[in-house]
Amino acid sequence: MARNCRFAVAVHITALLATMEGQPCTSEWIAGSVNTNPVVVRRLLSALAKAGLVRSTRGSAGGSVLARPADRISLLDIHRAVDEDEEPALHNQPPNPACPVGRNIQSVLVRVMERADAARDAVLSTTLLSEVVGALKVEG
Amino acid sequence: MARNCRFAVAVHITALLATMEGQPCTSEWIAGSVNTNPVVVRRLLSALAKAGLVRSTRGSAGGSVLARPADRISLLDIHRAVDEDEEPALHNQPPNPACPVGRNIQSVLVRVMERADAARDAVLSTTLLSEVVGALKVEG
DNA sequence: CGAATAGAAACTGTATCTGTTACATATTTC
DNA sequence: GAAATATGTAACAGATACAGTTTCTATTCG
C-alpha cells in the first residue's frame, strides 16, 4: 500500500457521500469533516469522478454525490481511482545483467509481488463501501 | 507495500548469499550485482542481521552469510526485517470528532487494512527464499 | 604493522505529498 | 444581466522520505 493518505481520505469522502443519500455535498463541507483543505478534497473528488464513482456539479447549489449505490462500490474501486498505476517497487538502477541473480531477480520479484498484491486486492474488492458505512454506524 | 526499493534489494542480497552457499560475500561485491553503493548494501545487511537472517564479520576476509538455510527464510521475514513497522496510511490531521463519519472512520479503516495486509503477508510468508533462488535458476 | 572489511554518522540531491493561494469556469438566484 | 456560490486546475511552498555518497571508526586477518 502506498505511504500517502489518499486512499484513507477517499474512503472518508465517499462514506460521507453515502450517508448523505443523494444530497450534494460541497468540498468545503467535506473538508470540515476530513479536517483538511477543500482543494485536497476536490483533487480526490476529481479522481473519483474520472473513475465513475462520483458525480460533481458546479455553481450555486452544486456539490458531489455518489454515482452508484454504496453496495456497488468496493474499496478496491476507490483504491484504484486515487492511487492509480502502483507499480511494484523494484531497483532504482537496473541490476548487473552479467550476474545470474541480477539478470533475473526483477522478473521473479514482479511475479511474487503480483501474487501478493492480488491477495490484498481480493480483500479490498470484497469490502463494500456500504459495509464501511454500516461499521461506522455500529461504532456510534 | 512501501514505495521504496528496500524489499526488492534485500531479496536480491539474500538470494545472492543463498547461491554462494556459506561463502562470505563483501558488501562491495554484492553492490556490484545490485548496481548500487556498498553503503546501501551494508544498511540493508545491518537490518537483516538485526532480524537474525544474516551474519556479518568484519576485517579482512570478512563478509556476510545467511544465518539459516534459504528454505527456512520467507519473503515475509525479509520484508519485516527491512520495512519495519509499516503503519496503515491514515489521515495526516485527525478527522473532525464532531462528525459521525470523522469520529469513527479511522478505526474502521485500520481493521480493513489489517485484513488486507494479512492477506498479502500470507502470500509472502509462504514464499521461501529457496523458491526464489530456484526460480532464478530456471530463468537462466 | 598494514590491508581489507563492516558499522555508522552526516550530508546532498531528488521525488513525492499535503496544504495553500489564486484564478478561470460553470450554475443558480435575484 | 449581475452577484453569489461552486467546482476545476495550475502553481507554489514546506515537510518528509529515500538513495546515494563521503568520511570516519572499529575490527580482523596475514
Short mmCIF file of C-alpha atoms (C1' of nucleotides) in Angstrom, two decimals:
data_model
loop_
_atom_site.label_atom_id
_atom_site.label_comp_id
_atom_site.label_asym_id
_atom_site.label_seq_id
_atom_site.Cartn_x
_atom_site.Cartn_y
_atom_site.Cartn_z
CA MET A 1 0.00 0.00 0.00
CA ALA A 2 1.23 3.49 -0.77
CA ARG A 3 2.54 5.63 2.04
CA ASN A 4 0.21 8.53 1.31
CA CYS A 5 -3.23 9.05 2.82
CA ARG A 6 -5.22 9.47 -0.38
CA PHE A 7 -6.95 6.14 -0.02
CA ALA A 8 -7.95 6.82 3.58
CA VAL A 9 -9.31 10.27 2.74
CA ALA A 10 -11.08 8.99 -0.37
CA VAL A 11 -12.90 6.33 1.67
CA HIS A 12 -13.77 9.03 4.17
CA ILE A 13 -15.19 11.23 1.41
CA THR A 14 -17.23 8.51 -0.26
CA ALA A 15 -18.53 7.32 3.10
CA LEU A 16 -19.74 10.84 3.77
CA LEU A 17 -21.49 10.97 0.41
CA ALA A 18 -23.07 7.59 1.12
CA THR A 19 -24.55 8.77 4.40
CA MET A 20 -25.98 11.88 2.74
CA GLU A 21 -28.09 9.75 0.39
CA GLY A 22 -28.05 11.80 -2.77
CA GLN A 23 -27.85 15.23 -1.16
CA PRO A 24 -24.98 17.09 -2.91
CA CYS A 25 -22.07 17.85 -0.59
CA THR A 26 -19.67 20.74 -1.13
CA SER A 27 -15.93 20.25 -0.94
CA GLU A 28 -15.81 22.80 1.85
CA TRP A 29 -18.30 20.87 3.97
CA ILE A 30 -16.47 17.60 3.32
CA ALA A 31 -13.16 19.27 4.19
CA GLY A 32 -14.68 20.17 7.55
CA SER A 33 -15.18 16.50 8.40
CA VAL A 34 -11.84 15.36 6.98
CA ASN A 35 -10.09 18.34 8.60
CA THR A 36 -8.15 19.45 5.56
CA ASN A 37 -8.25 21.99 2.74
CA PRO A 38 -11.16 21.98 0.24
CA VAL A 39 -8.73 21.76 -2.66
CA VAL A 40 -7.38 18.49 -1.30
CA VAL A 41 -10.94 17.17 -1.29
CA ARG A 42 -11.60 18.42 -4.81
CA ARG A 43 -8.47 16.73 -6.12
CA LEU A 44 -9.68 13.39 -4.79
CA LEU A 45 -13.25 14.02 -5.97
CA SER A 46 -11.83 14.71 -9.41
CA ALA A 47 -10.05 11.34 -9.43
CA LEU A 48 -13.16 9.58 -8.13
CA ALA A 49 -15.24 11.25 -10.85
CA LYS A 50 -12.84 10.10 -13.57
CA ALA A 51 -13.30 6.56 -12.27
CA GLY A 52 -17.09 6.99 -12.45
CA LEU A 53 -17.64 6.68 -8.71
CA VAL A 54 -18.98 10.19 -8.03
CA ARG A 55 -20.61 13.00 -9.97
CA SER A 56 -19.99 16.68 -9.27
CA THR A 57 -21.90 19.75 -10.39
CA ARG A 58 -20.62 23.29 -10.30
CA GLY A 59 -22.24 26.51 -9.31
CA SER A 60 -24.59 27.53 -6.58
CA ALA A 61 -26.34 24.54 -5.01
CA GLY A 62 -23.65 22.36 -6.57
CA GLY A 63 -21.64 19.61 -4.94
CA SER A 64 -20.89 15.90 -5.25
CA VAL A 65 -22.94 12.72 -4.95
CA LEU A 66 -22.16 9.03 -5.38
CA ALA A 67 -22.61 7.88 -8.97
CA ARG A 68 -23.97 4.49 -7.87
CA PRO A 69 -25.20 2.82 -4.68
CA ALA A 70 -22.68 2.21 -1.90
CA ASP A 71 -23.20 -1.54 -2.13
CA ARG A 72 -21.91 -1.43 -5.69
CA ILE A 73 -18.67 0.40 -4.82
CA SER A 74 -15.80 -1.67 -3.42
CA LEU A 75 -12.78 -0.34 -1.60
CA LEU A 76 -10.71 -1.65 -4.50
CA ASP A 77 -12.67 0.64 -6.82
CA ILE A 78 -11.75 3.57 -4.58
CA HIS A 79 -8.15 2.49 -4.22
CA ARG A 80 -7.65 2.21 -7.96
CA ALA A 81 -9.33 5.56 -8.53
CA VAL A 82 -7.00 7.57 -6.29
CA ASP A 83 -3.77 5.51 -6.22
CA GLU A 84 -3.58 4.57 -9.85
CA ASP A 85 -0.82 2.57 -11.54
CA GLU A 86 1.03 1.37 -8.46
CA GLU A 87 3.92 -0.47 -10.00
CA PRO A 88 5.95 -2.86 -7.86
CA ALA A 89 8.84 -1.09 -6.12
CA LEU A 90 11.92 -2.59 -7.73
CA HIS A 91 15.54 -1.48 -8.04
CA ASN A 92 16.27 2.13 -8.87
CA GLN A 93 19.18 1.20 -11.08
CA PRO A 94 18.88 -1.96 -13.21
CA PRO A 95 20.83 -4.83 -11.61
CA ASN A 96 24.01 -6.14 -13.19
CA PRO A 97 22.99 -8.31 -16.16
CA ALA A 98 26.33 -10.12 -16.00
CA CYS A 99 25.27 -11.72 -12.70
CA PRO A 100 22.87 -14.70 -12.83
CA VAL A 101 20.97 -13.29 -9.87
CA GLY A 102 20.96 -9.69 -11.07
CA ARG A 103 19.85 -10.76 -14.53
CA ASN A 104 16.65 -12.43 -13.36
CA ILE A 105 15.76 -11.12 -9.92
CA GLN A 106 13.38 -8.47 -11.17
CA SER A 107 11.17 -10.73 -13.24
CA VAL A 108 10.96 -13.20 -10.35
CA LEU A 109 10.14 -10.41 -7.90
CA VAL A 110 7.45 -8.96 -10.14
CA ARG A 111 5.68 -12.31 -10.21
CA VAL A 112 5.80 -12.64 -6.41
CA MET A 113 4.58 -9.10 -5.84
CA GLU A 114 1.75 -9.53 -8.31
CA ARG A 115 0.56 -12.54 -6.32
CA ALA A 116 0.86 -10.59 -3.06
CA ASP A 117 -0.96 -7.58 -4.46
CA ALA A 118 -3.69 -9.80 -5.87
CA ALA A 119 -4.29 -11.25 -2.40
CA ARG A 120 -4.57 -7.78 -0.90
CA ASP A 121 -6.82 -6.59 -3.72
CA ALA A 122 -9.10 -9.57 -3.20
CA VAL A 123 -9.82 -8.35 0.32
CA LEU A 124 -10.42 -4.79 -0.85
CA SER A 125 -12.68 -5.94 -3.68
CA THR A 126 -14.94 -7.88 -1.32
CA THR A 127 -15.23 -4.99 1.12
CA LEU A 128 -18.02 -2.69 0.00
CA LEU A 129 -18.46 0.97 0.83
CA SER A 130 -21.86 0.07 2.27
CA GLU A 131 -20.13 -2.23 4.80
CA VAL A 132 -17.84 0.59 5.85
CA VAL A 133 -20.85 2.85 6.36
CA GLY A 134 -22.55 0.13 8.36
CA ALA A 135 -19.49 -0.30 10.56
CA LEU A 136 -19.39 3.44 11.17
CA LYS A 137 -22.94 3.35 12.50
CA VAL A 138 -22.21 0.45 14.82
CA GLU A 139 -19.34 2.37 16.36
CA GLY A 140 -21.72 5.21 17.14
CA MET B 1 3.67 -2.18 0.03
CA ALA B 2 6.06 0.68 0.63
CA ARG B 3 7.15 2.74 -2.34
CA ASN B 4 10.87 2.27 -1.68
CA CYS B 5 13.04 -0.48 -3.11
CA ARG B 6 14.47 -1.84 0.14
CA PHE B 7 12.48 -5.06 -0.03
CA ALA B 8 13.50 -5.73 -3.63
CA VAL B 9 17.16 -5.11 -2.91
CA ALA B 10 17.04 -7.14 0.30
CA VAL B 11 15.65 -10.14 -1.57
CA HIS B 12 18.36 -9.64 -4.16
CA ILE B 13 21.03 -9.60 -1.45
CA THR B 14 19.77 -12.67 0.37
CA ALA B 15 19.34 -14.55 -2.90
CA LEU B 16 22.98 -13.82 -3.68
CA LEU B 17 24.05 -15.11 -0.27
CA ALA B 18 21.95 -18.22 -0.78
CA THR B 19 23.64 -19.03 -4.09
CA MET B 20 27.07 -18.60 -2.50
CA GLU B 21 26.38 -21.40 -0.02
CA GLY B 22 28.19 -20.16 3.04
CA GLN B 23 31.00 -18.33 1.28
CA PRO B 24 31.18 -14.84 2.88
CA CYS B 25 30.27 -12.05 0.44
CA THR B 26 31.54 -8.48 0.79
CA SER B 27 29.20 -5.53 0.54
CA GLU B 28 31.25 -4.25 -2.37
CA TRP B 29 30.82 -7.46 -4.34
CA ILE B 30 27.10 -7.53 -3.58
CA ALA B 31 26.83 -3.88 -4.63
CA GLY B 32 28.30 -4.87 -7.98
CA SER B 33 25.39 -7.22 -8.67
CA VAL B 34 22.74 -4.87 -7.29
CA ASN B 35 24.35 -1.93 -9.10
CA THR B 36 24.38 0.46 -6.16
CA ASN B 37 26.67 1.79 -3.44
CA PRO B 38 28.23 -0.60 -0.87
CA VAL B 39 26.87 1.53 1.97
CA VAL B 40 23.33 0.96 0.73
CA VAL B 41 24.02 -2.78 0.86
CA ARG B 42 25.51 -2.56 4.34
CA ARG B 43 22.48 -0.68 5.65
CA LEU B 44 20.22 -3.47 4.49
CA LEU B 45 22.59 -6.17 5.73
CA SER B 46 22.54 -4.46 9.11
CA ALA B 47 18.73 -4.65 9.22
CA LEU B 48 18.79 -8.26 8.07
CA ALA B 49 21.35 -9.10 10.79
CA LYS B 50 19.18 -7.49 13.47
CA ALA B 51 16.35 -9.75 12.34
CA GLY B 52 18.65 -12.77 12.60
CA LEU B 53 18.60 -13.56 8.89
CA VAL B 54 22.28 -12.95 8.11
CA ARG B 55 25.58 -12.82 9.98
CA SER B 56 28.41 -10.44 9.11
CA THR B 57 32.05 -10.45 10.14
CA ARG B 58 34.43 -7.54 9.86
CA GLY B 59 38.00 -7.38 8.82
CA SER B 60 40.00 -8.90 6.06
CA ALA B 61 38.30 -11.99 4.61
CA GLY B 62 35.11 -10.77 6.26
CA GLY B 63 31.66 -10.57 4.70
CA SER B 64 28.11 -11.81 5.16
CA VAL B 65 26.41 -15.20 5.04
CA LEU B 66 22.87 -16.41 5.60
CA ALA B 67 22.18 -17.23 9.24
CA ARG B 68 19.96 -20.18 8.32
CA PRO B 69 19.09 -22.23 5.24
CA ALA B 70 17.21 -20.49 2.42
CA ASP B 71 14.26 -22.85 2.82
CA ARG B 72 13.77 -21.51 6.33
CA ILE B 73 13.66 -17.84 5.30
CA SER B 74 10.38 -16.49 3.92
CA LEU B 75 9.94 -13.30 1.97
CA LEU B 76 7.81 -12.06 4.87
CA ASP B 77 10.85 -12.47 7.14
CA ILE B 78 12.84 -10.29 4.75
CA HIS B 79 10.06 -7.75 4.34
CA ARG B 80 9.66 -7.29 8.06
CA ALA B 81 13.40 -7.02 8.53
CA VAL B 82 13.89 -4.09 6.16
CA ASP B 83 10.48 -2.35 6.08
CA GLU B 84 9.67 -2.48 9.74
CA ASP B 85 6.59 -1.06 11.47
CA GLU B 86 4.58 -0.17 8.39
CA GLU B 87 1.57 1.52 9.92
CA PRO B 88 -1.54 1.97 7.81
CA ALA B 89 -1.52 5.30 5.95
CA LEU B 90 -4.34 7.27 7.55
CA HIS B 91 -5.24 10.94 7.72
CA ASN B 92 -2.47 13.46 8.38
CA GLN B 93 -4.70 15.57 10.58
CA PRO B 94 -7.20 13.79 12.83
CA PRO B 95 -10.70 13.94 11.33
CA ASN B 96 -13.41 16.06 12.89
CA PRO B 97 -14.69 14.22 16.00
CA ALA B 98 -17.96 16.15 15.84
CA CYS B 99 -18.87 14.29 12.64
CA PRO B 100 -20.17 10.71 12.96
CA VAL B 101 -18.09 9.65 9.97
CA GLY B 102 -14.96 11.54 11.01
CA ARG B 103 -15.20 10.19 14.54
CA ASN B 104 -15.04 6.52 13.53
CA ILE B 105 -13.56 6.28 10.05
CA GLN B 106 -10.03 5.63 11.23
CA SER B 107 -10.78 2.66 13.45
CA VAL B 108 -12.87 1.10 10.69
CA LEU B 109 -10.14 1.71 8.13
CA VAL B 110 -7.45 0.22 10.34
CA ARG B 111 -9.42 -3.01 10.61
CA VAL B 112 -9.89 -3.22 6.84
CA MET B 113 -6.24 -2.51 6.14
CA GLU B 114 -5.12 -5.07 8.67
CA ARG B 115 -7.15 -7.70 6.86
CA ALA B 116 -5.73 -6.60 3.51
CA ASP B 117 -2.17 -6.61 4.81
CA ALA B 118 -2.68 -10.02 6.39
CA ALA B 119 -3.73 -11.42 3.02
CA ARG B 120 -0.62 -10.00 1.36
CA ASP B 121 1.60 -11.23 4.20
CA ALA B 122 0.17 -14.73 3.86
CA VAL B 123 1.49 -14.88 0.31
CA LEU B 124 4.90 -13.56 1.35
CA SER B 125 5.12 -15.97 4.27
CA THR B 126 4.54 -18.99 2.06
CA THR B 127 7.13 -17.89 -0.48
CA LEU B 128 10.57 -19.07 0.61
CA LEU B 129 13.90 -17.64 -0.36
CA SER B 130 14.83 -21.07 -1.67
CA GLU B 131 11.93 -20.88 -4.13
CA VAL B 132 13.15 -17.51 -5.37
CA VAL B 133 16.62 -18.97 -5.89
CA GLY B 134 15.11 -21.93 -7.72
CA ALA B 135 13.11 -19.60 -9.99
CA LEU B 136 16.27 -17.64 -10.77
CA LYS B 137 17.98 -20.79 -12.00
CA VAL B 138 15.05 -21.75 -14.21
CA GLU B 139 15.19 -18.35 -15.90
CA GLY B 140 18.83 -18.97 -16.77
"C1'" DC C 1 52.01 -3.05 11.23
"C1'" DG C 2 49.07 -2.78 7.08
"C1'" DA C 3 45.38 -4.16 4.20
"C1'" DA C 4 40.67 -5.17 3.97
"C1'" DT C 5 36.23 -5.09 5.72
"C1'" DA C 6 31.83 -3.84 8.31
"C1'" DG C 7 29.44 -0.12 11.01
"C1'" DA C 8 27.71 4.25 11.38
"C1'" DA C 9 27.14 9.24 11.11
"C1'" DA C 10 26.41 13.18 8.23
"C1'" DC C 11 25.27 15.35 4.12
"C1'" DT C 12 23.18 16.05 -0.73
"C1'" DG C 13 20.03 15.86 -4.46
"C1'" DT C 14 15.66 14.24 -5.90
"C1'" DA C 15 10.97 12.96 -5.66
"C1'" DT C 16 6.51 12.89 -3.55
"C1'" DC C 17 2.94 14.62 -0.90
"C1'" DT C 18 -0.07 17.85 1.62
"C1'" DG C 19 -1.58 22.15 2.12
"C1'" DT C 20 -2.32 26.75 0.25
"C1'" DT C 21 -3.29 30.69 -2.86
"C1'" DA C 22 -5.13 32.31 -6.93
"C1'" DC C 23 -7.90 32.29 -10.72
"C1'" DA C 24 -10.90 30.52 -14.53
"C1'" DT C 25 -15.33 28.27 -15.41
"C1'" DA C 26 -19.99 26.95 -14.63
"C1'" DT C 27 -24.58 27.33 -12.41
"C1'" DT C 28 -28.19 29.17 -9.66
"C1'" DT C 29 -30.54 33.07 -7.68
"C1'" DC C 30 -32.06 37.58 -7.55
"C1'" DG D 1 -27.55 40.56 -16.61
"C1'" DA D 2 -25.06 40.68 -12.10
"C1'" DA D 3 -23.88 38.60 -7.89
"C1'" DA D 4 -23.11 34.65 -5.26
"C1'" DT D 5 -21.60 30.03 -4.91
"C1'" DA D 6 -19.43 26.02 -6.55
"C1'" DT D 7 -16.05 23.07 -8.98
"C1'" DG D 8 -11.58 22.60 -11.77
"C1'" DT D 9 -6.94 23.36 -12.07
"C1'" DA D 10 -2.46 25.44 -12.10
"C1'" DA D 11 1.35 26.95 -9.36
"C1'" DC D 12 3.96 27.19 -5.35
"C1'" DA D 13 5.87 26.24 -0.52
"C1'" DG D 14 7.15 23.37 3.27
"C1'" DA D 15 7.86 18.80 5.00
"C1'" DT D 16 9.28 14.17 4.62
"C1'" DA D 17 11.47 10.11 2.82
"C1'" DC D 18 14.75 7.93 0.17
"C1'" DA D 19 19.01 6.61 -2.44
"C1'" DG D 20 23.38 7.65 -2.94
"C1'" DT D 21 27.82 9.45 -1.37
"C1'" DT D 22 31.69 10.73 1.65
"C1'" DT D 23 34.18 10.09 5.63
"C1'" DC D 24 35.49 8.21 9.68
"C1'" DT D 25 35.90 4.41 13.29
"C1'" DA D 26 36.35 -0.37 14.71
"C1'" DT D 27 37.65 -4.92 13.77
"C1'" DT D 28 40.03 -8.88 11.73
"C1'" DC D 29 43.47 -11.41 9.08
"C1'" DG D 30 48.06 -12.08 7.33
#
